[in-house]
Coordinates of C-alpha atoms (C1' of nucleotides) in Angstrom, one line a residue:
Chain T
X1 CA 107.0 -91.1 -8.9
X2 CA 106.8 -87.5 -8.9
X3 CA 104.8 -85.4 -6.7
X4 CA 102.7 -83.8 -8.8
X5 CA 103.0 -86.4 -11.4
X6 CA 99.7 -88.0 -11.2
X7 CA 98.1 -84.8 -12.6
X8 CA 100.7 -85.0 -14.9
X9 CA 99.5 -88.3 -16.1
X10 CA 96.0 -87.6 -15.6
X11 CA 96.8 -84.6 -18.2
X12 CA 98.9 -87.3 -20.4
X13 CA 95.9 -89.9 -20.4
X14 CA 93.5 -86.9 -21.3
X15 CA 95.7 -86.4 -23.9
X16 CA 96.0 -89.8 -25.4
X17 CA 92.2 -90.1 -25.0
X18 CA 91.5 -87.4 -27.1
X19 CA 93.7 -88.9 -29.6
X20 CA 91.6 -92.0 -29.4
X21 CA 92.8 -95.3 -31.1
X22 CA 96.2 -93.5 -33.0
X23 CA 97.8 -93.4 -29.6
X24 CA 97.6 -97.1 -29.3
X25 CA 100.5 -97.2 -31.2
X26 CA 104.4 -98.3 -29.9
X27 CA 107.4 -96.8 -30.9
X28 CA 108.5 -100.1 -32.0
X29 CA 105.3 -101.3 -33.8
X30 CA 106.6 -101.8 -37.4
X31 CA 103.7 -99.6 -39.1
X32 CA 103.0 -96.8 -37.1
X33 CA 99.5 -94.4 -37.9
X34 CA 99.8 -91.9 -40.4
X35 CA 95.9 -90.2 -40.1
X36 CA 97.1 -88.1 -37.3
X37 CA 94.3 -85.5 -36.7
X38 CA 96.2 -83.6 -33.8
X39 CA 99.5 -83.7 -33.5
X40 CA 101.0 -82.2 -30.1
X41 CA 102.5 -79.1 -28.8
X42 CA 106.4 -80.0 -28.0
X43 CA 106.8 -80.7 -24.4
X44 CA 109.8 -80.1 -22.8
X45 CA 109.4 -82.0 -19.8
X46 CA 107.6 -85.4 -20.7
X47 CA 107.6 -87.6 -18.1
X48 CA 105.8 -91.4 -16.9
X49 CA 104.5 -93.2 -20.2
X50 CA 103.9 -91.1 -22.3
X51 CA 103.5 -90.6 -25.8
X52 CA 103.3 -87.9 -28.5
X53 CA 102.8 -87.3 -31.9
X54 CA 104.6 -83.9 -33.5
X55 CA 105.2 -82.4 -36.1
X56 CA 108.2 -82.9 -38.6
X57 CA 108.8 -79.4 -39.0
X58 CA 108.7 -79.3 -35.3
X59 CA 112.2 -78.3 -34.6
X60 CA 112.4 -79.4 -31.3
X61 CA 111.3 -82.5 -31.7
X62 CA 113.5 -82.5 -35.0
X63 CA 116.5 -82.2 -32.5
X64 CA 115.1 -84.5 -29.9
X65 CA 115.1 -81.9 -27.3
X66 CA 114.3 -82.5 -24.0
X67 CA 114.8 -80.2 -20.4
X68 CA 115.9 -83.6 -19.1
X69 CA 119.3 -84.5 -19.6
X70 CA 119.0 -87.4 -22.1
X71 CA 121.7 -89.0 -23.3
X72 CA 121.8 -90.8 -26.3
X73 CA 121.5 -94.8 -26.1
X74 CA 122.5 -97.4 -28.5
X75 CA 119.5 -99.3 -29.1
X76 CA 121.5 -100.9 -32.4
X77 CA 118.4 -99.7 -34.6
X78 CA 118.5 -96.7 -36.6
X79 CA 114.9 -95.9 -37.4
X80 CA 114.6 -95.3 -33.7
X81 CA 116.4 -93.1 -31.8
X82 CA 116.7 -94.1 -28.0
X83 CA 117.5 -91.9 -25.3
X84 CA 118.0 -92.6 -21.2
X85 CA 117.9 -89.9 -18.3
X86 CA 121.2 -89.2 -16.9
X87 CA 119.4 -87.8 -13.5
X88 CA 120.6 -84.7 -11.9
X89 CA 123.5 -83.3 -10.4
X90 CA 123.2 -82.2 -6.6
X91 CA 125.0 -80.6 -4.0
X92 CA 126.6 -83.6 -1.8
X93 CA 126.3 -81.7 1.4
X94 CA 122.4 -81.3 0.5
X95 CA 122.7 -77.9 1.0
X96 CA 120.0 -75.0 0.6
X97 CA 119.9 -71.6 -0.6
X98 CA 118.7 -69.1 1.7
X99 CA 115.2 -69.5 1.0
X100 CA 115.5 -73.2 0.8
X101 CA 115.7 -74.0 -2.8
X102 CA 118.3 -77.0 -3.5
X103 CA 121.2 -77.1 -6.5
X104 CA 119.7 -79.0 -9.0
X105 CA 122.6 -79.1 -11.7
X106 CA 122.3 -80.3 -15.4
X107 CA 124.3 -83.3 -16.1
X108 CA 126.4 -83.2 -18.7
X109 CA 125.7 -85.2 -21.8
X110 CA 129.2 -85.7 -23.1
X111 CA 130.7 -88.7 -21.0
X112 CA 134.0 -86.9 -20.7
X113 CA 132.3 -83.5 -19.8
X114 CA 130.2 -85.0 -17.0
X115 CA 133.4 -86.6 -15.2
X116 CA 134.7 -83.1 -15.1
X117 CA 131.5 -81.8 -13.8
X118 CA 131.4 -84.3 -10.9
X119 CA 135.0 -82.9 -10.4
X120 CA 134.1 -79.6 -9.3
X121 CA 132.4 -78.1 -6.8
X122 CA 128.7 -76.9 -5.3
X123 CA 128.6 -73.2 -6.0
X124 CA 126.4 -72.6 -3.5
X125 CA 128.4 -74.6 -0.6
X126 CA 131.6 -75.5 -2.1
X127 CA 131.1 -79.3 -1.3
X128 CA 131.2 -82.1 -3.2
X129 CA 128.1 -82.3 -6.1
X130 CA 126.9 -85.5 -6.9
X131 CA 125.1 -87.2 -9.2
X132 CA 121.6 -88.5 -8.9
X133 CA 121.2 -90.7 -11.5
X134 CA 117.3 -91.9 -13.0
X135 CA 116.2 -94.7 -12.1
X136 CA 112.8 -94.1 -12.8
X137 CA 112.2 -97.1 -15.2
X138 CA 112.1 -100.3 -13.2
X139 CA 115.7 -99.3 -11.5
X140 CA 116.7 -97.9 -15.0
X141 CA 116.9 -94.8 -16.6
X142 CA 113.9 -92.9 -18.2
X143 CA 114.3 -93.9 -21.3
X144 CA 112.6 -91.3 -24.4
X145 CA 111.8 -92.6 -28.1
X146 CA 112.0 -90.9 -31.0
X147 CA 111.4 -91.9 -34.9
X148 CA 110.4 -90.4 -37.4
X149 CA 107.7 -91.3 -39.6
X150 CA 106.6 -89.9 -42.8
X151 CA 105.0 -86.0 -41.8
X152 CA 105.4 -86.8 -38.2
X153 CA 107.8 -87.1 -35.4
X154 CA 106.9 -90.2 -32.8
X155 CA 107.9 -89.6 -29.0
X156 CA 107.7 -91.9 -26.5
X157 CA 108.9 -92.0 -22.7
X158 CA 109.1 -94.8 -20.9
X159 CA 109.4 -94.5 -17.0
X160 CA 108.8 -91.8 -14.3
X161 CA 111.5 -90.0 -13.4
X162 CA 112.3 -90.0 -9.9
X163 CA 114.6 -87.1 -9.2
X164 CA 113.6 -83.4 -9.2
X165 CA 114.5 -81.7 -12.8
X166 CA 117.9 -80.0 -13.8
X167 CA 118.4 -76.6 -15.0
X168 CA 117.3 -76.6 -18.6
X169 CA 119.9 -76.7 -21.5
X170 CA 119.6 -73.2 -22.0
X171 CA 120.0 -72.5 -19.0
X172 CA 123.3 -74.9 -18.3
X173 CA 125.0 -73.1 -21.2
X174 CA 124.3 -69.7 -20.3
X175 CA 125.7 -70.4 -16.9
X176 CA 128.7 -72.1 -18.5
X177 CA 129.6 -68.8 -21.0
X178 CA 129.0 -66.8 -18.0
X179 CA 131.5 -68.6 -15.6
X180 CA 134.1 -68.4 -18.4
X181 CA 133.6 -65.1 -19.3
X182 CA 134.1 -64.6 -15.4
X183 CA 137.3 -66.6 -15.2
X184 CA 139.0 -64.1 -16.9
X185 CA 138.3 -61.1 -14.0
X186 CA 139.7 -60.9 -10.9
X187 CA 138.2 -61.8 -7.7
X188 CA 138.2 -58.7 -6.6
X189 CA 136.4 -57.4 -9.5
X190 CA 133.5 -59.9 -10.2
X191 CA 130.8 -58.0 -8.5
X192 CA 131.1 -55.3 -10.7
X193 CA 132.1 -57.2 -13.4
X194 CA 129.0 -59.3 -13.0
X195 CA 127.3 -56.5 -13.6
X196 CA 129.0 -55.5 -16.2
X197 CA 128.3 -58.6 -18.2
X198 CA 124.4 -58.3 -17.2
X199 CA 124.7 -54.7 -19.0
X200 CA 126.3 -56.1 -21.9
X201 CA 123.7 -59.5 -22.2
X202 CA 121.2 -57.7 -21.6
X203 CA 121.5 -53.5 -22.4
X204 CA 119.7 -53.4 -18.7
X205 CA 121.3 -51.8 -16.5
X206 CA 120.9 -53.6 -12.8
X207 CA 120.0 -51.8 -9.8
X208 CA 122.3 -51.8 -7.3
X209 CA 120.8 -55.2 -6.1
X210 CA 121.6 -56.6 -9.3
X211 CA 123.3 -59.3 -7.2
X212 CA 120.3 -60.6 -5.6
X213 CA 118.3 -60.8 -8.0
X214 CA 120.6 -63.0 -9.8
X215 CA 118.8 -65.5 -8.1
X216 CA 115.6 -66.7 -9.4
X217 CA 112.4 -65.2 -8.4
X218 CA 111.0 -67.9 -6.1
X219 CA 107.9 -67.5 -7.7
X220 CA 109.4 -67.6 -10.9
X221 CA 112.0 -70.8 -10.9
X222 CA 111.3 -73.0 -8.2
X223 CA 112.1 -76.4 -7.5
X224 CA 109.8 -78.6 -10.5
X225 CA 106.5 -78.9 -9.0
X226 CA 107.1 -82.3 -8.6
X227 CA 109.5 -82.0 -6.5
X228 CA 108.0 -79.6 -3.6
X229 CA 106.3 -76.5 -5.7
X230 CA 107.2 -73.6 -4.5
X231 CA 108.7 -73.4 -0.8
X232 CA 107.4 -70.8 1.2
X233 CA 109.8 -67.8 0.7
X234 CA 109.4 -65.0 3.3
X235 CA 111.4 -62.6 1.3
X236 CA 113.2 -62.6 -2.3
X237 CA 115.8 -60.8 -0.1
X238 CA 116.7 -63.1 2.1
X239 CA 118.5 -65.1 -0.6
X240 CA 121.3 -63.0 0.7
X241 CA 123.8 -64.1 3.5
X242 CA 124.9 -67.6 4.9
X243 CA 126.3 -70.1 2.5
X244 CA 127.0 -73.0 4.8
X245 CA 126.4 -76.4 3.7
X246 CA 123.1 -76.5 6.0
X247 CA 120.1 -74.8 5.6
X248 CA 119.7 -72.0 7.4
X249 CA 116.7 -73.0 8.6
X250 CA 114.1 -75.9 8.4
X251 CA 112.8 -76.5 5.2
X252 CA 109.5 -75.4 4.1
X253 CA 107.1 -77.9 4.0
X254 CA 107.6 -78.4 -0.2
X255 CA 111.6 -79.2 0.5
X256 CA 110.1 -82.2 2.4
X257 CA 108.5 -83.4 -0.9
X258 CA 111.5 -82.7 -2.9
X259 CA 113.9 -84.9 -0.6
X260 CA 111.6 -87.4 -0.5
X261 CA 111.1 -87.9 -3.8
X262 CA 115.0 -87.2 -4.8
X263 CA 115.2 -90.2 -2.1
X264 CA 114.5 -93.0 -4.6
X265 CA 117.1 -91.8 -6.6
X266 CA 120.6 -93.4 -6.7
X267 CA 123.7 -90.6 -5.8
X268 CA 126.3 -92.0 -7.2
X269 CA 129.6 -91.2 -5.7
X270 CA 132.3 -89.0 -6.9
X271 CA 133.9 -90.8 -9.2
X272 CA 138.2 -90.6 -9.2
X273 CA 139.7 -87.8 -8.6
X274 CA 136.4 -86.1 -7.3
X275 CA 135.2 -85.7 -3.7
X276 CA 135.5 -89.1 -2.2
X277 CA 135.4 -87.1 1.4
X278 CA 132.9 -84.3 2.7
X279 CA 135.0 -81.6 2.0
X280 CA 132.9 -78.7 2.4
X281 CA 134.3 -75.4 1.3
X282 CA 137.6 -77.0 -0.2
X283 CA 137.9 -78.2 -3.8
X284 CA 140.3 -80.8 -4.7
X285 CA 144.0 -79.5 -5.0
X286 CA 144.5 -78.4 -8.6
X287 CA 141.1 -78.8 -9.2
X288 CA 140.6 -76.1 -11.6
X289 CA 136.7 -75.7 -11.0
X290 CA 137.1 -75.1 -7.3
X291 CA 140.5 -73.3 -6.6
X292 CA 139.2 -69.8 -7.1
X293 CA 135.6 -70.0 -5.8
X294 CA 135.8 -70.4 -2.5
X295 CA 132.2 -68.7 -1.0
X296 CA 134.3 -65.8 -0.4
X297 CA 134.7 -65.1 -4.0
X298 CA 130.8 -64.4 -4.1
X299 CA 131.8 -61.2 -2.9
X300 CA 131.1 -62.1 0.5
X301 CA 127.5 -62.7 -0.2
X302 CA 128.2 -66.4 -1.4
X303 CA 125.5 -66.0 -4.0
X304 CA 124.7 -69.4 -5.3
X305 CA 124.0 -70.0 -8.7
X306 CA 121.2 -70.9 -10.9
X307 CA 120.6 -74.1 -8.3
X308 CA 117.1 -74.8 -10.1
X309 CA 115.3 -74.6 -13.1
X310 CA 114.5 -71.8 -14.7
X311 CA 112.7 -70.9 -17.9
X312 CA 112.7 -73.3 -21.0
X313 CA 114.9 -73.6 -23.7
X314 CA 113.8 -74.0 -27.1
X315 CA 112.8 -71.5 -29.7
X316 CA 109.9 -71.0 -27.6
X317 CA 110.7 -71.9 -24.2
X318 CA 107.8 -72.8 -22.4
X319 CA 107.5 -72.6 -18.9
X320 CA 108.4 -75.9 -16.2
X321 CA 106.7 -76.3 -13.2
X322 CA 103.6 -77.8 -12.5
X323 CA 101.6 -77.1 -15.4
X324 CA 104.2 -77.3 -18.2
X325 CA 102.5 -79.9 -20.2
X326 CA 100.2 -78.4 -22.8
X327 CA 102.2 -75.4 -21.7
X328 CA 103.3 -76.1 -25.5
X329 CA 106.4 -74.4 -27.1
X330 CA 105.5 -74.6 -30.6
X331 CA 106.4 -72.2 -33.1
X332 CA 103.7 -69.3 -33.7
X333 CA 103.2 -69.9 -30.1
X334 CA 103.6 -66.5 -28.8
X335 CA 105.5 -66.3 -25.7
X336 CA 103.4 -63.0 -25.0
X337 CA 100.2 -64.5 -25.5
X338 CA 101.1 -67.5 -23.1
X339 CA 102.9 -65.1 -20.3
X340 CA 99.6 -65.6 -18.0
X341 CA 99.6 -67.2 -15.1
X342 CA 101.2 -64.1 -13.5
X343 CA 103.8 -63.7 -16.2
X344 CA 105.7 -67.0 -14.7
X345 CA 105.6 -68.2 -18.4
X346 CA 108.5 -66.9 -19.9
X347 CA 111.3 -67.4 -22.5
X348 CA 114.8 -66.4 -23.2
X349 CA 113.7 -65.1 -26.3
X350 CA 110.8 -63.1 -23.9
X351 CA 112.1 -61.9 -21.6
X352 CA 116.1 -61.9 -22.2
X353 CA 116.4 -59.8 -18.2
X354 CA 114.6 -61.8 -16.2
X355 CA 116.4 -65.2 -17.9
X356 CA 119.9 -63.1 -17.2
X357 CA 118.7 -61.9 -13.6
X358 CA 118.5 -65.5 -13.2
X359 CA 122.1 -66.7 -13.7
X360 CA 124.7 -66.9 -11.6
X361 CA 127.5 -68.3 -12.8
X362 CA 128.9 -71.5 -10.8
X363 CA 133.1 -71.3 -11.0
Chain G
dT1 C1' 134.5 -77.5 -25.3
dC2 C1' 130.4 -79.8 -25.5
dA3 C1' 126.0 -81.5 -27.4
dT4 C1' 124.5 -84.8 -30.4
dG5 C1' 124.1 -88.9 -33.3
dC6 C1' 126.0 -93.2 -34.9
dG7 C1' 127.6 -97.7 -34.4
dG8 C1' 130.7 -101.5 -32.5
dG9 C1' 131.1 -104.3 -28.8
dC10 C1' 130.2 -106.4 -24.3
dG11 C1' 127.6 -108.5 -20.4
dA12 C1' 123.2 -109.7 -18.2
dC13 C1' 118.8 -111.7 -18.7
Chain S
dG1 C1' 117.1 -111.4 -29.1
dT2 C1' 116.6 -107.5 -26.1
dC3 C1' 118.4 -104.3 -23.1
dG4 C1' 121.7 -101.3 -20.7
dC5 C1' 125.9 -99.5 -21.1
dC6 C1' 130.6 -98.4 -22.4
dC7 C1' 133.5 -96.7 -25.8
dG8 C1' 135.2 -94.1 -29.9
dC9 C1' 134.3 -91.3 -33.8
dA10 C1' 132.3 -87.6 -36.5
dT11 C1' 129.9 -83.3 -36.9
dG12 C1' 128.2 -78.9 -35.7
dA13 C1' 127.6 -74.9 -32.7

DNA sequence: TCATGCGGGCGAC
DNA sequence: GTCGCCCGCATGA
């Protein structure tokens, strides 16, 4: 279970209290309630057993969205769509940034495009990444339910998850146009070429520490609350310098959290063709993902790249962390009016910069 | 290229 | 029968 969880649940159970007797429903009962009084916010992060009710016009529940990476399941029955976690992708060398933060990675969805992924490197160290797969529902995948129903959208998770959260979706494609937008410079060139496409993204143009601050604001996109909250970072600075497959020193007292809780979590090995060996700093031969991005090609600074979550995707995105549920998403909820909680609330549709001073492209 | 959804098929329980 | 999972296919961005 998720550090952090239990309020989570606590917040869930509130929630399905309020709702009273139309949350006793199942995603498989054959007649599900139509006299909804209160139908939910979207939530981007749903975890443990939970249930919601949205909206139909709720696009993001239209598209089954989720910050997890769900793939879809065959459940052979069409009224219900069934989805299972696919985990997270980490670095093999369980390496840190500078100020302690670990790669979480979105899995891929597409089978094919996950195989690749495993194939390529940690940006941050170069090793091996692997992938932590869910097993957060009795030694099986999370698995999320939707179906809709009439003027409503049903949602159901099943299982906690038990490994910290991936970059968003938004965030994983962002990253993924950037790097190939980057593939076409030059070594040489990608600093300022990096800054370049920050200009062009974003019309900003970045102070000459653009680089740094490529890296998420610690107090911005940390680790999921659940997995550690925010580690104790001395200086947003100090993301700078060593890239070696160790953390450069102890982790803070939240890292402790996170490993323990990624602990439960199955890391599968590289599959064929991928890392079978600790190989730090050396991609496979031919590889295509690691033979240009050695650490050196992070212009000496080895900058790693978006190695946790960030904002959330969606239309709105909400913020994740520890107090993303209720933290709702849905539509005609402003993104201004919800940047409280010291602005940490923001959305790529917000706050287009900060997203963007928040990418670093992994090659 | 990849996310997403659908559905056939298989094995385990 | 249910469930998890693999696979291929189609579609759309």
């Amino acid at each position: 279970m998720l550090k952090g969880a239990d309020d989570v649940g606590t917040e869930q159970e509130d929630s399905a209290s309020r709702h009273g007797e139309i949350m006793s429903w199942d995603i498989n009962d054959i007649k599900l309630p139509q006299d909804i009084r209160q139908i939910d916010w979207f939530q981007e992060w749903p975890d443990s057993y939970v249930k919601h009710i949205y909206s139909s016009e709720d696009k993001n529940a239209q598209r089954h969205h989720s910050s997890w990476a769900m793939r879809n399941t065959n459940n052979h029955n069409s009224r219900i769509l069934k989805k299972s976690c696919l985990g997270v992708v980490v670095c093999g060398n369980n390496c840190s940034t500078l100020d302690g933060r670990k790669i979480y990675l979105r899995p891929a969805i597409c089978d094919k495009a996950r195989q690749k992924q495993q194939r390529k490197c940690c940006p941050n160290c170069n090793g091996p990444l692997q992938l932590l797969s869910c097993r957060g529902h009795g030694g099986y995948p999370v698995t999320n339910f939707w179906r809709h129903e009439g003027q409503f959208i049903f949602f159901q998770s099943k299982g906690a998850h038990d490994h910290p959260r991936p970059e968003t979706k938004l965030e994983a494609e962002a990253r993924r146009s950037i790097q190939k937008a980057q593939t076409a410079f030059s070594p040489s060139s990608q600093r300022l070429k990096r800054i370049q496409e920050i200009e062009s993204l974003t019309g900003a143009v970045p102070r000459t520490e653009a680089l740094p601050l490529l890296f998420p604001k610690p107090d911005t996109y940390m680790l999921p609350a659940n997995f550690g909250g925010h580690l104790s970072k001395s200086s947003w600075e100090l993301m700078l310098g060593s890239c070696s497959g160790q953390p450069p020193y102890p982790r803070a007292a939240g890292e402790d959290g996170d490993s323990g809780e990624a602990g439960p979590a199955h890391i599968l090995p590289v599959k064929k063709g991928g890392h079978d060996t600790f190989r730090p700093n050396a991609g496979p031969l031919g590889d295509e993902s690691c033979e240009q991005k050695s650490p050196l090609a992070y212009g000496g600074s080895c900058l790693p790249p978006l190695p946790f979550p960030a904002p959330q995707g969606g239309p709105c995105p909400t913020a994740g962390g520890a107090h993303h549920h209720r933290q709702l998403s849905a539509p005609l909820r402003g993104c201004e009016g919800d940047m409280g909680e010291g602005g940490r609330r923001m959305g790529l549709n917000c706050s287009n910069d900060d997203m963007l001073f928040n990418l670093y492209p992994v090659r």
